[in-house]
Amino acid sequence: MKKPPTVRASRAYSVTPTTNKEAERLLGPLSHGHVVDRSSSTTTVPVFVMLPLDTVGMNGRLNRAKALNASLMALKGAGVDGVMVDAWWGLVEKEGPLKYEWEAYHELVVMVAKHGLKLQVVMSFHQCGGNVGDSCSIPLPPWVLEEMSRNPDIVYTDRSGRRNPEYISLGCDSVPVLRGRTPIQCYTDFMRSFEERFHDYLGNVIVEIQVGMGPCGELRYPSYPESNGTWRFPGIGEFQCYDKYMKASLRAAAETIGQKEWGHSGPHDSGNYNQFPEDTGFFCRDGTWNTDYGHFFLDWYSGLLLHHCDLVMSAAASVFHATSTTLSAKVAGIHWHYNTRSHPAELNAGYYNTRARDGYLPLARALARHGAVLNFTCMEMRDGEQDGARAGCSPEGLVRQVGAAAREAGAGLAGENALERYDGGAFGRVVEAAREGGLCGFTYLRVNKRLFEEGNWREFVAFVRAMKEMGRGGGRLLSEEDCGRSDLYVGFVKKDWNSKTAAAVGVH
């Protein structure tokens, strides 16, 4: 891949946010003709931008610091509130148990503060690599991988015996499988070390701690792994409950209700990763999911995920309770097969959500108990962009349901885009979702060379303006255009931009 140009330290850039008039022009009328009423009362939705996954590299150093510094300068000029970075368990505690290295992250915090920006930090207890958008590989700490090799059952396992090393199985949350410590103790010690190292920045520069609780940092099971070809969109995925700890829990749950035979294994008729619901006995319209056995299994499977949430969020709350930093957790936007009765892709991921049962309200209530914000993905997607007829997709319906659950539970709702997009249609959908769902914040995925390209940057700056000056009724929405994808390189504007082009997008 050709390396994009970076910015020399001696070259200064400043970014002038678009005017209200420019934002109005870009955020034009809805395609269906609805004109949004702009009240005099404004509601600001803070906008953050994710930094590259490898902002801190495997060598423990800050990558591409000069280009990163220039990017932060541009984002600040565009009106962005701050940035998000992953604090990788596999980097920070790489050298051994309880040996933490935070210096590169400290350098980043100082740089972010210098630009007057805020920082969201993700406690990333998962590996990087293996999911949509992952552009680098950051495994779990080497000493954790050694324990996995000795005891493969500490990672999630599917019915065929395939192991997934993305995240420690929640089945052993309270078992001392990591050199005398439980996974929950490891996560707690990691967060405590972070709090001690960055205490003076918590609440003023570091304003949010997002607590990772599964693959991709999301509260879910790794039911749709993509990197090795196991799963392809829009397959239903598979249950991940076949390590010895999960199987022991299932047996105990079945015996408790006097149905010992239900605890021998997971469902035998739930199909494989790439099937559709009607190809299975479990997820078809009148399938096993809607029987007494199905209700038992799904209650148990989703209940373990909720218990995991309680354990990890309780640990986070105990560490950060004395700071004014917000806690949050990310829930995945699994929108495919949403229009079926059984919602199989969500069930396999641990969200017990069907046409007859709200599976997101328990999640929202669990987070609300700990004062945490529910951060939800796929905010940029429209139903018409998905293969709804074939895969039953409805990201808009899913976002509405999650928003309603958050409101009922009293949990704050924040959002992210699931895919890297730069078009007006995607930005417009986020503005619409923010207006409908009452978002308390939005984090854009992500800083890279394409974000700073002429048309993309112009759309993004107008989007930030719209989010910050929405008004009670919300901003006007952008027209729909094609989506874009990019790698995750921290780049900046092209060197061959002339002054006229730079001025057009607000870069001088």
C-alpha positions as a printed Julia matrix, in Angstrom:
508×3 Matrix{Float64}:
   0.0     0.0    0.0
   1.39    3.39  -0.95
   2.1     5.5    2.08
   0.16    8.77   2.03
   1.96   12.05   2.67
   2.31   13.34   6.19
   2.62   16.89   7.43
   5.96   18.34   8.41
   6.13   19.74  11.89
   7.07   23.19  10.62
   3.94   23.52   8.5
   0.97   24.93  10.38
  -2.66   24.28   9.55
  -5.78   25.77  10.98
  -9.33   24.82  10.22
 -12.22   27.24  10.14
 -15.57   25.58  10.82
 -18.2    26.14   8.18
 -20.68   28.9    8.77
 -24.29   28.25   9.67
 -25.2    29.17   6.11
 -22.75   26.62   4.72
 -24.03   23.92   7.06
 -27.57   24.73   5.98
 -26.58   24.39   2.35
 -24.9    21.04   2.92
 -27.57   19.79   5.32
 -30.34   20.4    2.85
 -33.95   19.21   2.89
 -34.71   15.57   3.43
 -35.05   13.49   0.3
 -38.7    12.85   1.14
 -39.42   16.6    1.32
 -39.73   17.05   5.07
 -38.4    20.41   6.29
 -37.15   20.41   9.86
 -38.27   23.26  12.08
 -35.27   24.92  13.7
 -36.11   26.36  17.09
 -34.15   29.06  18.82
 -33.26   26.61  21.59
 -30.14   24.64  20.64
 -29.04   21.21  21.74
 -25.36   20.41  21.33
 -24.31   16.84  20.63
 -20.57   16.47  21.34
 -18.65   14.9   18.47
 -15.52   12.81  19.02
 -13.38   11.04  16.43
 -11.69    7.66  16.85
  -7.94    7.59  16.46
  -6.31    4.74  14.5
  -6.25    1.35  16.19
  -2.44    1.4   16.2
  -2.04    4.92  17.6
   0.23    3.2   20.12
   2.28    0.54  18.37
   3.53   -2.87  19.41
   6.84   -1.23  20.36
   4.99    0.76  23.02
   5.56    4.08  21.27
   3.24    6.69  19.82
   2.99    6.1   16.07
   3.31    8.92  13.49
   3.32   11.62  16.15
   3.79   14.56  13.76
   0.89   13.56  11.52
  -1.23   12.88  14.59
  -0.44   16.33  15.97
  -1.51   17.95  12.7
  -4.69   15.89  12.6
  -5.61   16.96  16.13
  -5.07   20.57  15.12
  -7.42   20.16  12.17
 -10.09   18.41  14.23
 -10.0    21.13  16.85
 -10.49   23.77  14.18
 -13.44   21.85  12.78
 -15.23   22.1   16.12
 -14.71   18.51  17.22
 -14.88   18.04  20.99
 -12.28   15.33  21.29
 -10.9    11.98  20.19
 -11.09    8.34  21.27
  -8.21    5.91  21.72
  -7.96    2.22  22.61
  -5.82    1.39  25.66
  -4.84   -2.13  24.63
  -4.4    -4.75  27.36
  -2.01   -6.54  25.02
   0.28   -3.5   24.87
   0.1    -2.05  28.35
   0.51   -5.29  30.36
   2.64   -7.02  27.75
   5.75   -7.65  29.83
   4.04   -9.66  32.56
   1.27   -9.68  35.15
   0.89   -6.33  36.93
   3.68   -4.75  34.83
   2.05   -1.75  33.14
   3.54    0.62  30.6
   1.55    3.84  30.08
   4.17    6.27  28.75
   2.98    6.41  25.13
  -0.57    7.02  26.34
   0.69    9.78  28.63
   2.35   11.41  25.62
  -0.96   11.24  23.78
  -2.93   12.71  26.69
  -0.54   15.65  26.88
  -0.81   16.21  23.11
  -4.62   16.09  23.2
  -4.72   18.52  26.13
  -2.36   20.91  24.33
  -4.89   21.22  21.51
  -7.76   21.88  23.92
  -9.46   18.6   23.06
 -11.02   15.95  25.3
 -10.27   12.22  25.3
 -12.37    9.07  25.47
 -10.29    6.03  26.45
 -11.43    2.47  25.74
 -10.32   -0.19  28.2
  -9.65   -2.69  25.4
  -9.45   -6.16  26.93
  -9.88   -7.81  23.52
  -7.46   -8.49  20.72
  -7.26   -6.22  17.69
  -7.61   -8.12  14.43
 -10.36  -10.33  13.13
 -13.27   -7.94  12.79
 -14.63   -5.44  10.28
 -12.27   -2.47  10.0
  -9.37   -4.02  11.89
  -6.22   -2.94  10.06
  -3.56   -4.2   12.44
  -2.97   -7.05  14.86
  -2.61   -6.53  18.61
  -3.06   -9.83  20.48
  -3.8   -10.26  24.15
  -0.76  -10.12  26.48
   1.78  -12.89  25.77
   1.43  -14.31  29.27
  -2.35  -14.54  28.76
  -1.79  -16.36  25.46
   0.46  -18.81  27.33
  -2.38  -19.57  29.71
  -4.7   -20.06  26.73
  -2.32  -22.63  25.27
  -2.28  -24.49  28.6
  -6.03  -24.25  29.1
  -7.87  -23.62  25.79
 -11.21  -23.62  27.59
 -10.64  -20.1   28.88
 -11.64  -18.76  25.44
 -15.01  -18.9   23.68
 -15.71  -22.12  21.82
 -18.36  -23.04  19.27
 -20.18  -26.33  18.77
 -17.5   -27.66  16.41
 -14.76  -26.99  18.96
 -13.31  -23.92  17.22
 -11.67  -21.59  19.72
 -11.79  -17.8   19.49
  -8.87  -15.96  21.14
 -10.39  -12.48  20.81
 -11.55  -12.29  24.42
 -11.51  -14.4   27.58
 -14.69  -16.47  27.97
 -17.09  -14.97  30.5
 -17.62  -18.53  31.74
 -14.43  -18.21  33.79
 -14.93  -14.61  34.96
 -14.55  -15.59  38.61
 -12.09  -18.48  38.22
  -8.35  -17.79  38.91
  -7.21  -19.0   35.5
  -4.71  -16.18  34.79
  -1.72  -16.96  37.02
  -3.71  -16.85  40.21
  -6.02  -14.01  39.22
  -9.5   -14.12  37.76
 -10.2   -12.24  34.51
 -12.31   -9.75  36.5
  -9.38   -9.14  38.85
  -7.09   -8.59  35.85
  -9.48   -6.04  34.35
  -9.85   -4.31  37.72
  -6.09   -4.11  38.28
  -5.59   -2.72  34.77
  -8.2     0.0   35.31
  -6.8     0.82  38.75
  -3.32    1.23  37.27
  -4.78    3.56  34.62
  -6.62    5.6   37.24
  -3.46    6.01  39.31
  -1.32    7.02  36.32
  -3.83    9.5   34.87
  -5.61   10.68  38.0
  -4.83   14.35  37.35
  -6.38   14.19  33.87
  -9.58   12.32  34.72
 -12.64   14.5   34.38
 -10.88   17.42  32.68
  -9.0    15.92  29.72
 -10.07   12.28  29.94
 -13.83   12.7   30.09
 -15.02    9.16  29.32
 -13.92    5.61  30.04
 -15.51    3.09  27.72
 -15.2    -0.36  29.29
 -14.63   -3.19  26.85
 -16.59   -6.34  27.62
 -16.18   -8.57  24.59
 -14.89   -8.81  21.01
 -14.44   -5.41  19.36
 -14.86   -4.0   22.86
 -18.58   -4.75  22.58
 -20.8    -6.41  25.16
 -21.54   -9.6   23.17
 -20.32  -13.06  22.29
 -18.0   -13.5   19.25
 -20.78  -15.15  17.27
 -19.83  -13.82  13.83
 -16.02  -14.04  13.39
 -15.02  -12.86   9.94
 -11.23  -12.84   9.66
 -10.69  -16.55   8.94
 -13.69  -16.98   6.66
 -15.78  -18.65   9.35
 -18.63  -16.16   8.97
 -19.89  -14.05   6.09
 -22.57  -11.39   6.15
 -25.51  -11.95   6.51
 -25.12  -15.35   8.17
 -26.9   -15.95  11.46
 -23.73  -16.87  13.38
 -23.42  -19.51  16.1
 -23.78  -19.82  19.86
 -20.47  -19.61  21.76
 -21.1   -21.76  24.84
 -18.98  -24.85  24.46
 -15.94  -24.22  26.65
 -15.94  -26.33  29.81
 -16.86  -23.41  32.06
 -19.9   -22.43  30.0
 -21.01  -26.07  29.74
 -20.73  -26.5   33.51
 -22.88  -23.41  34.02
 -25.49  -24.74  31.58
 -25.63  -28.09  33.36
 -26.12  -26.39  36.72
 -28.89  -24.14  35.35
 -30.75  -27.11  33.87
 -30.47  -29.15  37.06
 -31.76  -26.21  39.1
 -35.09  -26.29  37.25
 -35.3   -30.08  37.18
 -34.57  -30.43  33.46
 -31.21  -32.19  33.57
 -31.43  -33.28  29.93
 -31.45  -29.62  28.8
 -27.96  -29.13  30.21
 -26.08  -31.68  28.11
 -25.28  -29.25  25.29
 -26.46  -26.2   23.4
 -29.26  -26.44  20.8
 -28.66  -29.22  18.27
 -30.77  -27.54  15.55
 -29.37  -23.99  15.55
 -27.52  -24.33  12.24
 -24.14  -22.92  11.29
 -22.55  -19.51  10.83
 -23.65  -18.79   7.28
 -27.15  -20.21   7.23
 -30.41  -18.28   7.21
 -33.03  -18.73   9.96
 -35.42  -20.78   7.85
 -32.61  -23.27   7.16
 -32.59  -24.21  10.84
 -34.98  -25.86  13.24
 -34.16  -23.51  16.07
 -34.56  -20.09  14.39
 -37.26  -20.75  11.8
 -40.6   -19.0   12.16
 -42.13  -21.52  14.58
 -38.83  -22.98  15.7
 -37.32  -24.21  18.95
 -36.49  -20.66  20.04
 -40.16  -20.22  20.97
 -40.51  -23.4   23.08
 -39.97  -23.93  26.8
 -36.51  -25.3   26.07
 -35.7   -22.37  23.81
 -36.78  -19.85  26.44
 -34.67  -21.63  29.07
 -31.54  -21.71  26.92
 -31.82  -18.11  25.72
 -32.52  -16.85  29.24
 -29.4   -18.62  30.46
 -27.18  -17.53  27.54
 -28.21  -13.86  27.62
 -28.3   -13.88  31.42
 -24.6   -14.77  31.58
 -23.84  -11.78  29.36
 -25.82   -9.48  31.67
 -24.0   -10.93  34.68
 -20.67  -10.3   32.93
 -21.75   -6.71  32.38
 -22.57   -6.32  36.06
 -19.22   -7.75  37.17
 -17.08   -5.64  34.83
 -19.06   -2.41  35.26
 -19.07   -2.84  39.05
 -15.29   -3.1   38.9
 -15.06    0.02  36.72
 -17.39    1.97  38.99
 -15.32    1.01  42.05
 -12.15    2.29  40.38
 -13.48    5.53  38.88
 -16.18    6.44  41.43
 -14.2     9.35  42.86
 -13.66   10.99  39.46
 -16.09   12.93  37.3
 -15.31   10.75  34.3
 -18.27    9.2   32.48
 -18.44    5.42  32.13
 -19.82    3.84  28.97
 -20.13    0.46  27.24
 -20.65   -0.43  23.6
 -23.49   -2.61  22.31
 -23.26   -3.99  18.77
 -25.68   -2.95  16.02
 -26.66   -6.4   14.72
 -29.28   -5.33  12.21
 -29.4    -8.34   9.88
 -32.39  -10.68  10.23
 -33.96   -8.02  12.47
 -37.22   -8.29  10.51
 -37.66  -11.98  11.3
 -39.57  -13.29  14.31
 -36.59  -14.91  16.01
 -33.81  -12.31  15.36
 -31.22  -15.12  15.14
 -28.09  -13.0   14.66
 -28.88  -11.07  17.83
 -29.7   -14.23  19.79
 -26.38  -15.83  18.85
 -24.57  -12.69  20.02
 -26.31  -12.85  23.4
 -29.06  -10.26  22.91
 -32.34  -12.01  23.76
 -34.34   -9.84  21.43
 -37.21  -11.26  19.39
 -40.38   -9.87  17.87
 -42.16  -10.68  21.14
 -39.41   -9.72  23.6
 -37.33   -6.57  24.12
 -33.76   -7.73  24.64
 -32.21   -4.28  24.88
 -34.13   -3.01  27.88
 -32.32   -5.41  30.26
 -28.98   -4.28  28.79
 -29.9    -0.61  29.21
 -31.05   -1.21  32.79
 -27.81   -3.04  33.61
 -25.78   -0.06  32.41
 -28.06    2.46  34.07
 -27.49    0.73  37.43
 -23.84    1.7   37.14
 -24.5     5.19  35.79
 -23.03    4.17  32.43
 -23.9     5.41  28.95
 -25.06    2.9   26.32
 -22.98    3.44  23.2
 -24.64    1.98  20.1
 -23.32    1.42  16.6
 -24.78    1.53  13.04
 -26.16    5.04  13.53
 -25.26    5.93   9.95
 -27.18    3.15   8.21
 -30.52    3.37   6.43
 -32.82    0.44   5.77
 -32.83    1.12   2.05
 -29.06    0.65   1.84
 -29.25   -2.92   3.18
 -30.38   -6.12   1.53
 -33.6    -6.09   3.5
 -35.54   -8.5    1.3
 -32.86  -11.18   1.51
 -31.47  -10.63   5.0
 -34.28   -8.86   6.86
 -32.07   -5.87   7.69
 -33.41   -2.87   9.56
 -30.73   -0.74  11.19
 -33.17    2.16  11.55
 -35.7     0.0   13.39
 -32.95   -1.36  15.62
 -31.64    2.11  16.49
 -35.16    3.25  17.37
 -35.69    0.23  19.62
 -32.39    0.73  21.45
 -33.11    4.44  21.88
 -36.49    3.67  23.41
 -34.9     1.11  25.76
 -32.28    3.6   26.91
 -34.92    6.24  27.61
 -37.08    3.82  29.58
 -34.1     2.58  31.6
 -32.82    6.09  32.27
 -29.48    5.4   30.57
 -27.68    7.93  28.41
 -27.42    6.99  24.73
 -24.38    7.71  22.58
 -23.66    6.57  19.05
 -21.05    5.49  16.52
 -21.02    4.68  12.83
 -20.35    1.01  12.14
 -18.5     1.49   8.83
 -16.15    4.19   7.62
 -18.27    6.56   5.57
 -17.84   10.11   4.36
 -21.0    10.74   2.34
 -23.83   13.11   3.05
 -26.36   10.32   3.35
 -24.5     8.73   6.24
 -23.93   12.01   8.06
 -27.56   12.95   7.53
 -28.77    9.7    9.02
 -26.66   10.32  12.15
 -28.18   13.79  12.55
 -31.63   12.26  12.18
 -30.85    9.55  14.74
 -29.47   12.14  17.15
 -32.66   14.16  16.87
 -34.92   11.13  17.3
 -32.97    9.36  20.03
 -31.62   12.24  22.07
 -27.96   11.29  21.76
 -25.65   12.59  24.47
 -22.65   12.17  22.18
 -21.37   10.71  18.93
 -17.97    9.2   18.09
 -17.01    9.12  14.42
 -15.03    6.22  12.95
 -12.23    7.29  12.24
  -9.14    9.49  11.62
  -7.42    8.44   8.38
  -6.16    9.93   5.14
  -9.57    9.82   3.41
 -11.25   11.92   6.07
  -9.06   14.89   5.09
  -9.69   14.6    1.36
 -11.46   17.59  -0.16
 -15.09   16.49  -0.44
 -15.01   14.24   2.6
 -13.6    16.94   4.86
 -16.19   19.44   3.69
 -19.02   17.03   4.49
 -17.51   16.2    7.86
 -17.07   19.82   8.97
 -20.68   20.57   8.03
 -21.78   17.5    9.96
 -19.98   18.65  13.1
 -21.62   22.07  12.76
 -25.04   20.45  12.42
 -24.52   18.28  15.51
 -23.42   21.23  17.6
 -26.28   23.49  16.54
 -29.11   21.04  16.01
 -31.81   22.86  17.9
 -34.64   21.05  19.6
 -35.93   19.73  16.3
 -32.56   18.64  14.96
 -30.51   19.8   11.99
 -31.42   19.51   8.35
 -30.21   16.29   6.83
 -27.7    15.59   4.14
 -28.66   13.94   0.86
 -27.69   10.32   0.32
 -24.53    9.51  -1.61
 -22.25    6.53  -2.03
 -20.39    5.22   0.99
 -16.61    5.06   1.27
 -14.05    2.81   2.97
 -10.42    3.42   3.85
  -7.46    2.04   5.69
  -6.58    3.35   9.14
  -3.48    5.43   8.42
  -3.11    8.71  10.29
  -2.62   10.98   7.32
  -3.55   14.52   6.5
  -4.42   16.7    3.53
  -2.77   16.15   0.17
   0.39   18.15  -0.46
  -0.77   19.11  -3.93
  -3.87   20.95  -2.73
  -3.84   24.49  -3.96
  -4.98   27.43  -1.85
  -8.38   27.57  -3.54
  -9.13   23.92  -2.73
  -7.87   24.3    0.83
 -10.03   27.35   1.42
 -13.09   25.54   0.06
 -12.87   22.91   2.79
 -11.78   25.23   5.54
  -8.07   24.3    5.63
  -5.66   27.22   5.26
